[in-house]
Amino acid sequence: QWLLLCFALVTPSLAGECQSRVIAGSVDVEINGQTQSLYVAQSGGVTQDHSRFQGNNFTFRHNSRFYFADKCVDGFEPSMFTQFYFLNKTLSYTIDLSQAGCGCNVALYAVQMPGYDSSNQPDPSNANDYYCDANKVGGNYCPEMDVMEANTMAFQTTPHACNASSGHFFPYCDGGGCGMRTYRTSLGAYGPGDTYTIDTRKPFETALHFHAGDQGQLVQIDTVLTQGNATFAMINNGSSCNKGGDEYLARMTDTLRHGMVAVFSFWGDAGSQMKWLDVPPCDESISCPDDIYASISNIKVGNIATAKAT
């Protein structure tokens, strides 16, 4: 995925010298076996003082959103974002979301930023950061791949395809997507406790494999969660939803091939507003608290045959 991306190489000292209103720090990412340091830009939410960066580890607080960026800039620009190419690659990382209970959403996803308006011009969007997604949250649609939307009780991964674009502008996207969730797949797979395959009180590894078929189209997404010797996998070949089967995944092909921007966010709401993610097993009366953190580390990208979370 990231094997094909083009960006400026950022040394750790350069990232530390970046004085910017939007660059919060830098994170080391392993790309095709080589470690590179990428800027991390913050949009909205809590102040930069609440995020922490050390080597390949990135800790962020509830109510925040971040992007990888190619360069040190003092304000958001449409060309600043690092583009990642996921088709026929594996993305892996380690996540600690032990503080994020019911009503919370620790998310890592990719979108086809920057967003464009109907005149095919980059649009700063509602947050002035050129954000777009499949639910038009920022004011513009664009394809979205939810790598992880999760808390200690639920984990789901969801591709969101869009209708054909007019240039760079997408008139409509499928906000519901074609996803898979741990609770629906196996009741004992994921949760806080040693009776679960993945004990969410502790960090665990996640790897997503984006398989291309003989015709070069996306045909399957494997999500593999690993903790010690325990492994749980969800295989999405499009049959998990009634939206065209493998044709749905095929609609994601161009987006995964031509580049997406990685987004990290941590948010939550009243439990009744988050039941799309975690009810069941959560009770919708439980809401997400504010002063909590999540950490992601060991982000790697490589060929499907070799990349894994360690």
Short mmCIF file of N, CA, C and O in Angstrom, two decimals, residues 6-64:
data_model
loop_
_atom_site.label_atom_id
_atom_site.label_comp_id
_atom_site.label_asym_id
_atom_site.label_seq_id
_atom_site.Cartn_x
_atom_site.Cartn_y
_atom_site.Cartn_z
N CYS A 6 4.40 8.40 -2.77
CA CYS A 6 5.47 9.37 -3.00
C CYS A 6 5.33 10.48 -1.98
O CYS A 6 4.30 11.14 -1.91
N PHE A 7 6.35 10.67 -1.15
CA PHE A 7 6.31 11.77 -0.20
C PHE A 7 7.73 12.19 0.13
O PHE A 7 8.70 11.49 -0.11
N ALA A 8 7.84 13.37 0.72
CA ALA A 8 9.15 13.85 1.14
C ALA A 8 9.60 13.10 2.38
O ALA A 8 8.84 12.91 3.31
N LEU A 9 10.85 12.65 2.38
CA LEU A 9 11.39 11.96 3.55
C LEU A 9 11.64 12.98 4.65
O LEU A 9 12.33 13.98 4.44
N VAL A 10 11.08 12.73 5.82
CA VAL A 10 11.18 13.66 6.93
C VAL A 10 12.04 13.04 8.02
O VAL A 10 11.72 11.97 8.52
N THR A 11 13.14 13.66 8.36
CA THR A 11 13.97 13.14 9.44
C THR A 11 13.36 13.52 10.76
O THR A 11 12.64 14.52 10.87
N PRO A 12 13.63 12.76 11.85
CA PRO A 12 13.07 13.10 13.15
C PRO A 12 13.42 14.51 13.60
O PRO A 12 12.61 15.21 14.19
N SER A 13 14.66 14.98 13.30
CA SER A 13 15.05 16.32 13.73
C SER A 13 14.24 17.38 12.99
O SER A 13 13.85 18.39 13.56
N LEU A 14 13.97 17.15 11.70
CA LEU A 14 13.18 18.11 10.94
C LEU A 14 11.77 18.21 11.49
O LEU A 14 11.20 19.29 11.63
N ALA A 15 11.16 17.03 11.82
CA ALA A 15 9.81 17.05 12.38
C ALA A 15 9.79 17.82 13.69
O ALA A 15 8.84 18.55 13.98
N GLY A 16 10.84 17.69 14.50
CA GLY A 16 10.89 18.40 15.77
C GLY A 16 11.02 19.89 15.60
O GLY A 16 10.63 20.67 16.48
N GLU A 17 11.57 20.31 14.47
CA GLU A 17 11.77 21.74 14.23
C GLU A 17 10.57 22.40 13.59
O GLU A 17 10.56 23.61 13.39
N CYS A 18 9.54 21.65 13.25
CA CYS A 18 8.38 22.22 12.57
C CYS A 18 7.54 23.03 13.54
O CYS A 18 6.91 22.48 14.46
N GLN A 19 7.52 24.33 13.36
CA GLN A 19 6.70 25.21 14.18
C GLN A 19 5.44 25.54 13.39
O GLN A 19 5.48 26.28 12.42
N SER A 20 4.32 24.96 13.80
CA SER A 20 3.12 25.05 12.98
C SER A 20 1.88 25.02 13.86
O SER A 20 1.88 24.41 14.93
N ARG A 21 0.83 25.66 13.38
CA ARG A 21 -0.45 25.62 14.09
C ARG A 21 -1.16 24.29 13.90
O ARG A 21 -2.06 23.95 14.66
N VAL A 22 -0.77 23.51 12.87
CA VAL A 22 -1.50 22.28 12.56
C VAL A 22 -0.66 21.01 12.68
O VAL A 22 -1.21 19.92 12.82
N ILE A 23 0.67 21.12 12.63
CA ILE A 23 1.52 19.94 12.78
C ILE A 23 1.76 19.68 14.26
O ILE A 23 2.35 20.49 14.96
N ALA A 24 1.27 18.53 14.74
CA ALA A 24 1.36 18.21 16.16
C ALA A 24 2.62 17.44 16.51
O ALA A 24 3.06 17.45 17.66
N GLY A 25 3.23 16.75 15.55
CA GLY A 25 4.42 15.97 15.81
C GLY A 25 4.74 15.09 14.62
O GLY A 25 4.34 15.38 13.50
N SER A 26 5.46 14.01 14.88
CA SER A 26 5.79 13.06 13.82
C SER A 26 5.78 11.65 14.38
O SER A 26 5.95 11.43 15.57
N VAL A 27 5.58 10.67 13.49
CA VAL A 27 5.52 9.26 13.86
C VAL A 27 6.37 8.46 12.87
O VAL A 27 6.31 8.71 11.66
N ASP A 28 7.14 7.51 13.39
CA ASP A 28 7.91 6.61 12.53
C ASP A 28 7.02 5.51 11.99
O ASP A 28 6.29 4.86 12.75
N VAL A 29 7.06 5.31 10.69
CA VAL A 29 6.25 4.31 10.01
C VAL A 29 7.17 3.44 9.16
O VAL A 29 8.07 3.97 8.49
N GLU A 30 6.98 2.13 9.22
CA GLU A 30 7.79 1.23 8.41
C GLU A 30 7.10 0.99 7.06
O GLU A 30 5.98 0.48 7.01
N ILE A 31 7.80 1.36 5.99
CA ILE A 31 7.25 1.25 4.65
C ILE A 31 8.22 0.41 3.81
O ILE A 31 9.37 0.80 3.59
N ASN A 32 7.76 -0.75 3.39
CA ASN A 32 8.58 -1.64 2.59
C ASN A 32 9.91 -1.93 3.26
O ASN A 32 10.97 -1.96 2.63
N GLY A 33 9.86 -2.15 4.59
CA GLY A 33 11.05 -2.52 5.33
C GLY A 33 11.92 -1.36 5.76
O GLY A 33 12.92 -1.58 6.47
N GLN A 34 11.56 -0.14 5.41
CA GLN A 34 12.35 1.02 5.79
C GLN A 34 11.54 1.94 6.69
O GLN A 34 10.36 2.19 6.42
N THR A 35 12.15 2.44 7.74
CA THR A 35 11.46 3.33 8.68
C THR A 35 11.58 4.77 8.22
O THR A 35 12.68 5.25 7.94
N GLN A 36 10.43 5.45 8.15
CA GLN A 36 10.41 6.84 7.76
C GLN A 36 9.55 7.62 8.75
O GLN A 36 8.60 7.09 9.31
N SER A 37 9.90 8.87 8.96
CA SER A 37 9.20 9.71 9.90
C SER A 37 8.25 10.63 9.14
O SER A 37 8.67 11.36 8.24
N LEU A 38 6.96 10.57 9.50
CA LEU A 38 5.93 11.36 8.83
C LEU A 38 5.36 12.41 9.77
O LEU A 38 5.16 12.15 10.96
N TYR A 39 5.08 13.59 9.24
CA TYR A 39 4.38 14.60 10.02
C TYR A 39 2.97 14.12 10.36
O TYR A 39 2.35 13.37 9.60
N VAL A 40 2.45 14.60 11.49
CA VAL A 40 1.08 14.32 11.88
C VAL A 40 0.38 15.66 12.07
O VAL A 40 0.79 16.48 12.91
N ALA A 41 -0.65 15.91 11.27
CA ALA A 41 -1.41 17.16 11.34
C ALA A 41 -2.68 16.94 12.15
O ALA A 41 -3.35 15.92 12.00
N GLN A 42 -3.01 17.90 13.00
CA GLN A 42 -4.19 17.80 13.85
C GLN A 42 -5.27 18.78 13.40
O GLN A 42 -5.00 19.93 13.11
N SER A 43 -6.51 18.27 13.36
CA SER A 43 -7.64 19.11 12.99
C SER A 43 -8.65 19.17 14.12
O SER A 43 -9.16 18.13 14.56
N GLY A 44 -8.93 20.36 14.61
CA GLY A 44 -10.00 20.53 15.60
C GLY A 44 -9.76 19.74 16.87
O GLY A 44 -8.65 19.33 17.19
N GLY A 45 -10.83 19.52 17.62
CA GLY A 45 -10.74 18.73 18.85
C GLY A 45 -9.92 19.41 19.92
O GLY A 45 -9.77 20.63 19.96
N VAL A 46 -9.32 18.61 20.80
CA VAL A 46 -8.52 19.14 21.89
C VAL A 46 -7.20 19.68 21.37
O VAL A 46 -6.81 19.43 20.23
N THR A 47 -6.47 20.39 22.20
CA THR A 47 -5.24 21.03 21.77
C THR A 47 -4.12 20.02 21.58
O THR A 47 -4.19 18.89 22.06
N GLN A 48 -3.07 20.43 20.89
CA GLN A 48 -1.95 19.55 20.59
C GLN A 48 -1.26 19.03 21.86
O GLN A 48 -0.63 17.98 21.84
N ASP A 49 -1.35 19.75 22.96
CA ASP A 49 -0.69 19.34 24.19
C ASP A 49 -1.18 17.99 24.69
O ASP A 49 -0.52 17.33 25.48
N HIS A 50 -2.34 17.54 24.23
CA HIS A 50 -2.90 16.29 24.71
C HIS A 50 -2.48 15.09 23.86
O HIS A 50 -2.84 13.96 24.17
N SER A 51 -1.73 15.31 22.77
CA SER A 51 -1.23 14.20 21.96
C SER A 51 0.25 14.02 22.24
O SER A 51 0.98 14.98 22.52
N ARG A 52 0.71 12.75 22.17
CA ARG A 52 2.10 12.44 22.48
C ARG A 52 2.69 11.56 21.37
O ARG A 52 2.05 10.61 20.93
N PHE A 53 3.93 11.89 20.98
CA PHE A 53 4.59 11.18 19.90
C PHE A 53 5.97 10.74 20.38
O PHE A 53 6.75 11.55 20.88
N GLN A 54 6.27 9.47 20.22
CA GLN A 54 7.58 8.95 20.60
C GLN A 54 7.93 7.78 19.68
O GLN A 54 7.35 6.70 19.79
N GLY A 55 8.86 8.02 18.77
CA GLY A 55 9.25 6.96 17.84
C GLY A 55 8.08 6.51 16.99
O GLY A 55 7.48 7.29 16.27
N ASN A 56 7.74 5.22 17.11
CA ASN A 56 6.63 4.69 16.30
C ASN A 56 5.32 4.66 17.06
O ASN A 56 4.35 4.05 16.60
N ASN A 57 5.27 5.33 18.21
CA ASN A 57 4.07 5.33 19.05
C ASN A 57 3.39 6.70 19.02
O ASN A 57 4.05 7.74 19.12
N PHE A 58 2.09 6.68 18.92
CA PHE A 58 1.27 7.89 18.83
C PHE A 58 0.10 7.73 19.78
O PHE A 58 -0.70 6.80 19.66
N THR A 59 0.03 8.61 20.81
CA THR A 59 -1.05 8.57 21.79
C THR A 59 -1.93 9.80 21.62
O THR A 59 -1.43 10.92 21.55
N PHE A 60 -3.24 9.58 21.53
CA PHE A 60 -4.14 10.71 21.29
C PHE A 60 -5.37 10.60 22.18
O PHE A 60 -5.77 9.52 22.60
N ARG A 61 -5.97 11.76 22.45
CA ARG A 61 -7.06 11.86 23.41
C ARG A 61 -8.41 11.86 22.70
O ARG A 61 -8.52 12.20 21.52
N HIS A 62 -9.42 11.50 23.47
CA HIS A 62 -10.80 11.60 22.99
C HIS A 62 -11.08 13.01 22.48
O HIS A 62 -10.61 14.00 23.03
N ASN A 63 -11.85 13.09 21.39
CA ASN A 63 -12.22 14.34 20.74
C ASN A 63 -11.05 14.94 19.97
O ASN A 63 -10.69 16.11 20.16
N SER A 64 -10.45 14.15 19.08
CA SER A 64 -9.36 14.65 18.25
C SER A 64 -9.33 13.89 16.92
O SER A 64 -9.84 12.79 16.81
#
